[in-house]
Coordinates of C-alpha atoms in Angstrom, one line a residue:
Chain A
X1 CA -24.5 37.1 28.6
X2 CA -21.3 38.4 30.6
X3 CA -17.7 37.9 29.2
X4 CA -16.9 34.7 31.1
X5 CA -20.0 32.7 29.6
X6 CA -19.2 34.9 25.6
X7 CA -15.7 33.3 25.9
X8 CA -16.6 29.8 26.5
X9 CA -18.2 30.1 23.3
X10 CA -15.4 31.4 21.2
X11 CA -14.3 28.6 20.2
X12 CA -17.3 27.1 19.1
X13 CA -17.9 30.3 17.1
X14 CA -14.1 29.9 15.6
X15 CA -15.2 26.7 14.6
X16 CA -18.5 27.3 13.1
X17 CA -20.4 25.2 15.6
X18 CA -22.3 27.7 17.4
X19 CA -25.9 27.1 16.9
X20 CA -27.7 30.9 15.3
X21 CA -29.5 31.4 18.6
X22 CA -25.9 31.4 21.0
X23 CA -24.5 33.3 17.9
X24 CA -27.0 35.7 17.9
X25 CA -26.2 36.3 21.6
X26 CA -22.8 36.0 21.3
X27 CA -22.7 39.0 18.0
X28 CA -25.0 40.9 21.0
X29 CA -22.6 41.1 23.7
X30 CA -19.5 41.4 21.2
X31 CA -21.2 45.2 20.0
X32 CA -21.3 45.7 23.7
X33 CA -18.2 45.1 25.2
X34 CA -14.7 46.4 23.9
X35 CA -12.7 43.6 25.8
X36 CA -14.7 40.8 23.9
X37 CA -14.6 42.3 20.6
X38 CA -10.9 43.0 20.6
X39 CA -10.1 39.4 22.0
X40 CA -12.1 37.9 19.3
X41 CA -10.7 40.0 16.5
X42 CA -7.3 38.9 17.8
X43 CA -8.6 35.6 17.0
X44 CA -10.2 36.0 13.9
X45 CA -7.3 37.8 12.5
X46 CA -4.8 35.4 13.6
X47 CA -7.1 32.1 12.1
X48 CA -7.1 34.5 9.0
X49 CA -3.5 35.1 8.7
X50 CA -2.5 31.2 8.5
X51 CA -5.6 30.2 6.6
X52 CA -5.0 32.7 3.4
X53 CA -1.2 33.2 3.6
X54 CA -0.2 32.5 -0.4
X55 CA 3.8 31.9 0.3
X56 CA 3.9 28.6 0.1
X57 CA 6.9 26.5 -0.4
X58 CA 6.3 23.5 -3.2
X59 CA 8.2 20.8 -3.9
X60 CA 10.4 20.2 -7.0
X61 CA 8.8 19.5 -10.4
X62 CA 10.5 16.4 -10.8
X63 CA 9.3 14.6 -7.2
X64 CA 6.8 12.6 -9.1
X65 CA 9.0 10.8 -11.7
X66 CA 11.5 11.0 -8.8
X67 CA 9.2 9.1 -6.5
X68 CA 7.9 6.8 -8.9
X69 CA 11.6 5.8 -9.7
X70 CA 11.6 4.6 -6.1
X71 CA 8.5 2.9 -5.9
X72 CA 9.3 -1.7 -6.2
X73 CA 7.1 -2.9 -8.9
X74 CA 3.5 -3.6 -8.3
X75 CA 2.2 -6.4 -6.8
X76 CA 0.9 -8.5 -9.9
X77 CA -2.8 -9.1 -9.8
X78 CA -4.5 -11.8 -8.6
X79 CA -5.1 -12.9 -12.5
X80 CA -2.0 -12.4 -13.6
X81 CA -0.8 -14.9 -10.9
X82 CA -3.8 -17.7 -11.0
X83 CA -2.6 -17.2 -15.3
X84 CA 0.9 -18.1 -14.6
X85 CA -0.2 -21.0 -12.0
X86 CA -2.4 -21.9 -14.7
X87 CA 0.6 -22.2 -17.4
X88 CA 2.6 -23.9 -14.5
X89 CA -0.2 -26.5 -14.3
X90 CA 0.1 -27.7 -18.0
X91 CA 2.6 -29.8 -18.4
X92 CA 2.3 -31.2 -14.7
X93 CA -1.2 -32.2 -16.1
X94 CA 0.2 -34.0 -19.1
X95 CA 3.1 -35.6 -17.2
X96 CA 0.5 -37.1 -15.0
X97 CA -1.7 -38.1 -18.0
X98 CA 1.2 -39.6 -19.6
X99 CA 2.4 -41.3 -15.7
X100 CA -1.3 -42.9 -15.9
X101 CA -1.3 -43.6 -19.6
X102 CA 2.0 -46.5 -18.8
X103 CA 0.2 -47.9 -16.0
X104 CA -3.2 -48.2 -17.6
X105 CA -1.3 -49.9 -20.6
X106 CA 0.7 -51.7 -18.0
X107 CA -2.5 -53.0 -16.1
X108 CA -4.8 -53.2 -19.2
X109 CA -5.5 -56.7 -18.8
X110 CA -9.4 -56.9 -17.4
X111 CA -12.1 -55.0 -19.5
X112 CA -12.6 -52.8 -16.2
X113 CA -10.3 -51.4 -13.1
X114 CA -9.1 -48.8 -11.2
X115 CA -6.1 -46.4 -11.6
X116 CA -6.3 -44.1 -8.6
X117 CA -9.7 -44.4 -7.6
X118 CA -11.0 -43.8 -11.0
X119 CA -12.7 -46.7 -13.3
X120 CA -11.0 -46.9 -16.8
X121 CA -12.0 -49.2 -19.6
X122 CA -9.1 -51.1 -20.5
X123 CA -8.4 -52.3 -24.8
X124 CA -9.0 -55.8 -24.9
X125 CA -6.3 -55.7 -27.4
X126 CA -3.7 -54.5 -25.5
X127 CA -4.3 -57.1 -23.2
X128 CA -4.4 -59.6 -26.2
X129 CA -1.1 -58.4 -27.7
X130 CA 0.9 -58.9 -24.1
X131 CA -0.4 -62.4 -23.8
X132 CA 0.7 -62.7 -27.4
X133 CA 3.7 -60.6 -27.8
X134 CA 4.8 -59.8 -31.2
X135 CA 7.5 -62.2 -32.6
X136 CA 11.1 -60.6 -33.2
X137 CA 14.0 -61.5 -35.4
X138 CA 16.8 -62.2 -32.8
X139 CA 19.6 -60.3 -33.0
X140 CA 23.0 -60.4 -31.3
X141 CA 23.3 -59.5 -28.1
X142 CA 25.3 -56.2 -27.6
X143 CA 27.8 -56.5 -24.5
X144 CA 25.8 -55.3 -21.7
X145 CA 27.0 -54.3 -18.0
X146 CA 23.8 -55.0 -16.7
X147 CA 22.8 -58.3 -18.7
X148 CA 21.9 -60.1 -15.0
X149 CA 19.3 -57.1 -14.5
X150 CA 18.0 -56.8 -18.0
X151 CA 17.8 -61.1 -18.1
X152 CA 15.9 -61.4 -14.5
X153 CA 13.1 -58.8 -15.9
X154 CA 13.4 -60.9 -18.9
X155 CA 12.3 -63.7 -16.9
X156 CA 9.4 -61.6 -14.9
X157 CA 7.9 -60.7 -17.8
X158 CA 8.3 -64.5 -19.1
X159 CA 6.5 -65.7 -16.2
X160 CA 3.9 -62.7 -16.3
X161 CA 2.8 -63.7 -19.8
X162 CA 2.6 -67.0 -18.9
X163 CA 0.8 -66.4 -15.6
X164 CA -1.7 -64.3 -17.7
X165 CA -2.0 -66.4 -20.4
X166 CA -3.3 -69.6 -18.3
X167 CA -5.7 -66.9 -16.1
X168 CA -6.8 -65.4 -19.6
X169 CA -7.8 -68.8 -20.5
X170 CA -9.0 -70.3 -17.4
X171 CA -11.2 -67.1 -17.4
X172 CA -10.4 -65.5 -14.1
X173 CA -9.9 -62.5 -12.9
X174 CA -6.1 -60.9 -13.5
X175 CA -6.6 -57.6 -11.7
X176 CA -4.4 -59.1 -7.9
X177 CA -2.1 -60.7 -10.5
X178 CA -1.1 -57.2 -12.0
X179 CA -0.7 -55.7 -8.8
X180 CA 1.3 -58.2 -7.6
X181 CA 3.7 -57.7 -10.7
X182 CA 3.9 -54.1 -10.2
X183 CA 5.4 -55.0 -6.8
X184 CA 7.8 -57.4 -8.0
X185 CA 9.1 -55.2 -11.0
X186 CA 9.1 -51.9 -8.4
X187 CA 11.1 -54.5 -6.2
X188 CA 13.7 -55.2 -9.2
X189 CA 14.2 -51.6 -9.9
X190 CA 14.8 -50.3 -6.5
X191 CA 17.4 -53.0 -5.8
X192 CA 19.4 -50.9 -9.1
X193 CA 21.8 -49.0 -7.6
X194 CA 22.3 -45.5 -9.5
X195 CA 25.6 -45.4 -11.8
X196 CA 26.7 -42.1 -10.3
X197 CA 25.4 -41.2 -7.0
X198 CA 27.2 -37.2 -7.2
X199 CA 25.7 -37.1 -10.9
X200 CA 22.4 -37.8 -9.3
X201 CA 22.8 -35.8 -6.6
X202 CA 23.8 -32.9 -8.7
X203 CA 20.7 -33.1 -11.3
X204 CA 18.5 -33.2 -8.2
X205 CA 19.9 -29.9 -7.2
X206 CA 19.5 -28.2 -10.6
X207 CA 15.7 -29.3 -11.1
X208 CA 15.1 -27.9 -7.8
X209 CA 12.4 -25.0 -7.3
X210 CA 13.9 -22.2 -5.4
X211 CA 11.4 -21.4 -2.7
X212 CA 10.6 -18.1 -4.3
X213 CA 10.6 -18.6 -7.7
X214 CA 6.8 -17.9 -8.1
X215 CA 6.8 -15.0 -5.8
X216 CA 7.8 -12.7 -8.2
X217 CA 6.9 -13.3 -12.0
X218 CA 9.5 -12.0 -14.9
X219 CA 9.9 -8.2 -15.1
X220 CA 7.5 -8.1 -17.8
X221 CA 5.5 -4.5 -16.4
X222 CA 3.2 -4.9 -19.8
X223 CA 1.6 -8.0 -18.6
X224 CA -0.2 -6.0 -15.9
X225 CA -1.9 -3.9 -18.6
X226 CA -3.5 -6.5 -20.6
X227 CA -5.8 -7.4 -17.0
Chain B
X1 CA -5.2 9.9 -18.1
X2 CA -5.0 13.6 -17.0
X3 CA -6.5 14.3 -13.9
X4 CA -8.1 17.8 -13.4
X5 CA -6.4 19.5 -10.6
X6 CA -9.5 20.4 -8.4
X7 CA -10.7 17.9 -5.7
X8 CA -11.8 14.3 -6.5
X9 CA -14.9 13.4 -5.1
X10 CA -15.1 10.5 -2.9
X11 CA -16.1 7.8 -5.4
X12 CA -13.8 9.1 -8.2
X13 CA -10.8 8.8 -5.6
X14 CA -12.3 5.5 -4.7
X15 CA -11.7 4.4 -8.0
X16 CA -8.5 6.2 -8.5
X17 CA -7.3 4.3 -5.2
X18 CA -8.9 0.9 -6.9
X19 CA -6.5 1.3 -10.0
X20 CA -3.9 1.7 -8.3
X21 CA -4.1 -1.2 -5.9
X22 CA -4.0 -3.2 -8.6
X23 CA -0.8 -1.6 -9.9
X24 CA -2.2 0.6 -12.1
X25 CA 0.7 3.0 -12.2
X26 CA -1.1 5.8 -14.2
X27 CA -3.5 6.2 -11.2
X28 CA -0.7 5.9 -8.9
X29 CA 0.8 9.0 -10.5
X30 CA -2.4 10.7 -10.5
X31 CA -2.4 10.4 -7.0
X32 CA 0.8 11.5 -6.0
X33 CA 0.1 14.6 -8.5
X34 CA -3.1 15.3 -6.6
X35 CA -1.8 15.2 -3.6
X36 CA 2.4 16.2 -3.2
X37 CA 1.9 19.8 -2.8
X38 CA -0.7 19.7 -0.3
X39 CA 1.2 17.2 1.9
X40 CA 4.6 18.9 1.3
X41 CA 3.0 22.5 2.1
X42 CA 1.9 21.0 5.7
X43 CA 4.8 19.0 6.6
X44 CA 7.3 22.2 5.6
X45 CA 5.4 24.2 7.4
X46 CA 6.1 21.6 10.3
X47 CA 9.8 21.6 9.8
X48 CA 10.8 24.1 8.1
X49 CA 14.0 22.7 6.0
X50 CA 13.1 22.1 2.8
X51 CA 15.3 18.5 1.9
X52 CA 13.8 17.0 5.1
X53 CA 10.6 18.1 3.9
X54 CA 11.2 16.6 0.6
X55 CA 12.2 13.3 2.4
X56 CA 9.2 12.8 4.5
X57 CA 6.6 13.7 1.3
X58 CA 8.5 10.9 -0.1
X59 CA 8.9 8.7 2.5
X60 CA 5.3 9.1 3.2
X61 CA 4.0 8.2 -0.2
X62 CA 6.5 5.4 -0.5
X63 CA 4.7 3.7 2.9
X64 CA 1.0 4.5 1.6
X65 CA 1.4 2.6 -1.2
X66 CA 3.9 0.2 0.4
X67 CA 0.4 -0.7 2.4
X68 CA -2.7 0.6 0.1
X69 CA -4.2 -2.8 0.3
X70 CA -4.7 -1.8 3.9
X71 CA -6.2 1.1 2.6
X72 CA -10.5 0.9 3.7
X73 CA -12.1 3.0 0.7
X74 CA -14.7 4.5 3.4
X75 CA -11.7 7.4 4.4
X76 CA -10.1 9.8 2.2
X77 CA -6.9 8.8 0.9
X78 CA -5.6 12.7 1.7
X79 CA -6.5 12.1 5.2
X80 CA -4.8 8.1 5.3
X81 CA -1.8 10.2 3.7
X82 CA -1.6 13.2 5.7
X83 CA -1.8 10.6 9.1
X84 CA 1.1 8.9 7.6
X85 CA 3.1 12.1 6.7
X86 CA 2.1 13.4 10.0
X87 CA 3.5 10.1 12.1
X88 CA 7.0 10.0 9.6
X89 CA 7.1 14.0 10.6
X90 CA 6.6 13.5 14.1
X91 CA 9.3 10.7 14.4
X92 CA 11.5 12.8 12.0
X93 CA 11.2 15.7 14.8
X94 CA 11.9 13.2 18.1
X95 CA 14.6 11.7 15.9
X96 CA 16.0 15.7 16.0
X97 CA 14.6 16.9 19.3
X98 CA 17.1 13.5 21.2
X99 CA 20.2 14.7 18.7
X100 CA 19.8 18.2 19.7
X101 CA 19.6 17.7 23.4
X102 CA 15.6 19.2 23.4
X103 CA 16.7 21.9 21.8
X104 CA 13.1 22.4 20.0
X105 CA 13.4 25.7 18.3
X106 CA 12.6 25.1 14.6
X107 CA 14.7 27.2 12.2
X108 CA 14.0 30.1 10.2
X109 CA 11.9 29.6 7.7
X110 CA 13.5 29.7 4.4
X111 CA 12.6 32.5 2.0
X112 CA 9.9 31.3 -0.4
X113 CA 9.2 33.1 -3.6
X114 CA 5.8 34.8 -3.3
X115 CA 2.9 33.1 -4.8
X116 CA 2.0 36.2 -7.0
X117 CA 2.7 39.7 -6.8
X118 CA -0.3 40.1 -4.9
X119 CA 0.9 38.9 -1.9
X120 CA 3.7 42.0 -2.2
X121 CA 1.2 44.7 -2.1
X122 CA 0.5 44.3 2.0
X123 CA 1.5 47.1 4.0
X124 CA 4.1 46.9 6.1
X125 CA 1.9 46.2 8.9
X126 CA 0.1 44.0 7.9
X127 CA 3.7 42.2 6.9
X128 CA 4.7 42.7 10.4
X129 CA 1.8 41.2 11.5
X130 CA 1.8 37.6 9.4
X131 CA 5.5 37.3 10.9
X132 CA 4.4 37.4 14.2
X133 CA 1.8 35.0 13.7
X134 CA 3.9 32.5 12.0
X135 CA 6.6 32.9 14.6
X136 CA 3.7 32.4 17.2
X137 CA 3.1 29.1 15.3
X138 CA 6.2 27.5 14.9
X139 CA 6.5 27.9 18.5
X140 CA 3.6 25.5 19.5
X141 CA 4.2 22.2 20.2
X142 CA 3.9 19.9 17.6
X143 CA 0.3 18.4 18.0
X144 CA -0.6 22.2 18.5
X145 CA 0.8 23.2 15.5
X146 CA -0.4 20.6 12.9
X147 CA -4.1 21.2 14.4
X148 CA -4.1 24.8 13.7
X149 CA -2.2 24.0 10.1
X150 CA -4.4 20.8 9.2
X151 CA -7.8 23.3 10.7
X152 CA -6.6 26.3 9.1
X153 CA -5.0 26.1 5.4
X154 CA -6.1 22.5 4.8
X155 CA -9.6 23.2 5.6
X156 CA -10.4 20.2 8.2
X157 CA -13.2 19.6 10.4
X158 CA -12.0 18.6 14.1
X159 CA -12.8 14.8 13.4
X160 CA -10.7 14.6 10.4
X161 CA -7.8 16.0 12.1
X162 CA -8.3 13.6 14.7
X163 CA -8.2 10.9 12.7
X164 CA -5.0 12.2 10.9
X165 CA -3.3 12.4 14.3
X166 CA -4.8 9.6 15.9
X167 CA -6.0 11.6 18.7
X168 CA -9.6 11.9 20.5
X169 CA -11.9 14.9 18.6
X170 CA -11.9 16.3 22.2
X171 CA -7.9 16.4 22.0
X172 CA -8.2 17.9 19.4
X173 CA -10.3 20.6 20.9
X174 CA -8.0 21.3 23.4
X175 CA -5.3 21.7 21.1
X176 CA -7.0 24.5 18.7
X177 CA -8.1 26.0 22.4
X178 CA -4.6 26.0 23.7
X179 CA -3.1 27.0 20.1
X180 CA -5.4 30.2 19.9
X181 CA -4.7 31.0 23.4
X182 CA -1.2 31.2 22.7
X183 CA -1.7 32.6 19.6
X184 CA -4.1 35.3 21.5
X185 CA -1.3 36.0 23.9
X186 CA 2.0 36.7 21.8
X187 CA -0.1 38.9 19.8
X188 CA -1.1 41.2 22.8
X189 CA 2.5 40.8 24.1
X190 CA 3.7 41.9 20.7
X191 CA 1.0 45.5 21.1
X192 CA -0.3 44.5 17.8
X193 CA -3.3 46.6 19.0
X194 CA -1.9 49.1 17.2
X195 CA -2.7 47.5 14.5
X196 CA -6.4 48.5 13.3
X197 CA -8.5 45.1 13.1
X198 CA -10.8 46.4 10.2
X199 CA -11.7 44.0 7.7
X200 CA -9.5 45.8 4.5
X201 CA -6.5 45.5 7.0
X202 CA -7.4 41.7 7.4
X203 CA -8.0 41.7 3.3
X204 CA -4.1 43.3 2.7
X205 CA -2.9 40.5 5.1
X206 CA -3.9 37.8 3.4

């Protein structure tokens, strides 16, 4: 081995990647030749020097805490969010079991039918006590801005019972006469116009969801811990 | 919990990492404990002022866990970190090098308190001879000189440092080349051949 093929192994010898054989031939000429050795001690010392040197700067003793103060709160687990969508979910669940409840009552008049796609059994007696309604003591008619309103669903649901009653006893079906009714009494309450269209407007605005408002869950950091 | 402060092994970091991705903030400071002095030590040694030191180990960590989802569990979190304290650094230098007109020099370094007393006992020589090394350092480029840091004190093979500078292992190669070359050079310019090489004289250096 001459000195131009030993030095085109130093670094492979630096790095601990020469195989024993080439470092066996490489310690060989390194006894031999003054230039090699010296060059490679320059090396060595040099690699030694920055690997062991103990002055180290550190950083300050309060740079965790410091950092930590920085840090935004931790993304809340996937739990912790499908819990709080799950809370969300509860009383839109019962606001549409209650929404359903009304129009099964409403349309309870056939022992069987639909409400959105799904069968329900209807209470013969509900349908009974429509047909029949219960009798009430008359009382004096309070003064009423809306008494043309109030007296033309009055009369719907005068000719409904009446419609119903004659179907009920010819025995035939009532389920396209219901839906027909719920389109003439959706009719009658979309002609209402509102009282107060800015009151309206301004309810609207306060039940509102902001866009965000479920992004980022109260600043409760112990509910992370119980997951 | 109370992490010991030797090195994690790969699946208890794993786990560490795990915690803290799902805002675990005990194993969040358990990593940054594990690992603030080692990442400060190499970025101070890469720009030698102490506050901006302190600012990119922060800023660092702030962006690691910023992303840590992105995190893939088959790497070492030190190396993920020291990439990112390495690419903050390096901006945090070009930032400098355009304000200063290219005017690359780094400053001094500023006086750090000896580790122990031990480090005292070196001769004068052997003194005399760390400063020229280190001055021979903070002159290489800056690819140059984290190589021979990240190779040298932080114990890396040549493919970890290329992943923590996102370069090629063979660029790598030719940076520890080029850095001992010039390493090689200012120390026969400086006659420290008059310096005996023996092994004790290595020994007091350290």
């Amino acid at each position: 081995m001459d000195c131009r093929q030993a030095r085109q192994l130093f670094d492979a010898y630096l790095d601990g990647e020469l195989s024993p054989t080439l470092a066996t031939e490489l310690g060989a000429h390194r006894v031999h030749c003054a230039a090699c050795r010296r060059e490679l001690a320059l090396l060595e010392v040099s690699g030694h020097i920055i690997a062991s040197d103990r002055d180290e700067a550190v950083v300050e003793d309060d740079f965790t805490d410091r950092l930590l103060a920085c840090m935004p709160a931790p993304k809340r687990h996937w739990l912790w969010q499908a819990r709080r969508r799950m809370y969300m979910a509860v009383p839109l669940a019962a606001a549409a079991v209650v929404a359903l409840g009304f129009f099964g009552v409403f349309r309870g008049s056939s022992s069987e039918f639909r409400i959105a796609g799904m069968k329900v059994e209807a209470d013969r007696e509900l349908v009974d006590s429509l047909v029949e309604p219960p009798k009430v003591v008359a009382e004096p008619a309070a003064p009423d801005p809306d008494a043309a309103q109030v007296r033309e669903l009055d009369e719907v649901f005068r000719r409904m019972r009446e419609s119903l009653s004659a179907k009920k006893q010819a025995g035939e079906s009532v389920q396209h006469f219901f839906d027909l009714s719920i389109l003439q009494l959706l009719s009658i309450v979309d002609s209402v116009e509102p009282a107060d269209d800015d009151q309206a407007e301004g309810n609207a605005d306060e039940d509102a969801v902001p866009e965000n408002a479920y992004d980022d869950g109260p600043a409760d950091d112990g509910e992370i811990e119980d997951l | 919990m109370t992490i010991p402060t030797g090195k994690l092994t790969h699946e208890q970091e794993r786990k560490l990492v795990s915690r803290a991705q799902r805002g675990d903030k005990a194993a969040t400071r358990d990593l940054i404990h594990l690992h603030k002095d080692r990442l400060f030590a190499f970025i101070y040694r890469m720009v030698h002022n102490h506050h901006d030191s302190e600012e990119i180990c922060q800023d660092a960590f702030l962006k690691a866990f910023a992303s840590l989802d992105s995190f893939k569990s088959e790497y070492r979190f030190s190396t993920w970190l020291f990439t990112i304290g390495y690419r903050v650094c390096l901006n945090r230098l070009r930032r400098k090098h355009e304000l200063t007109g290219g005017d690359d020099a780094l400053p001094m370094q500023e006086a750090v308190a000896p580790a122990d007393e031990e480090s005292e006992l070196g001769s004068e020589e052997a003194a005399q001879l760390r400063q020229v090394v280190w001055s021979a350092v903070d002159k290489l480029s800056a690819p140059q000189r984290a190589t021979v840091l990240l190779f040298y004190r932080h114990e890396m093979g040549c493919h970890e440092i290329a992943q923590v500078l996102e370069l090629p292992v063979a660029t790598v190669k030719s940076h520890l080349h080029r850095a001992r070359g010039r390493l090689k050079d200012v120390l026969t310019e400086m006659d420290v051949h008059e310096f005996s090489f023996d092994r004790n004289r290595i020994a007091d250096v350290g």
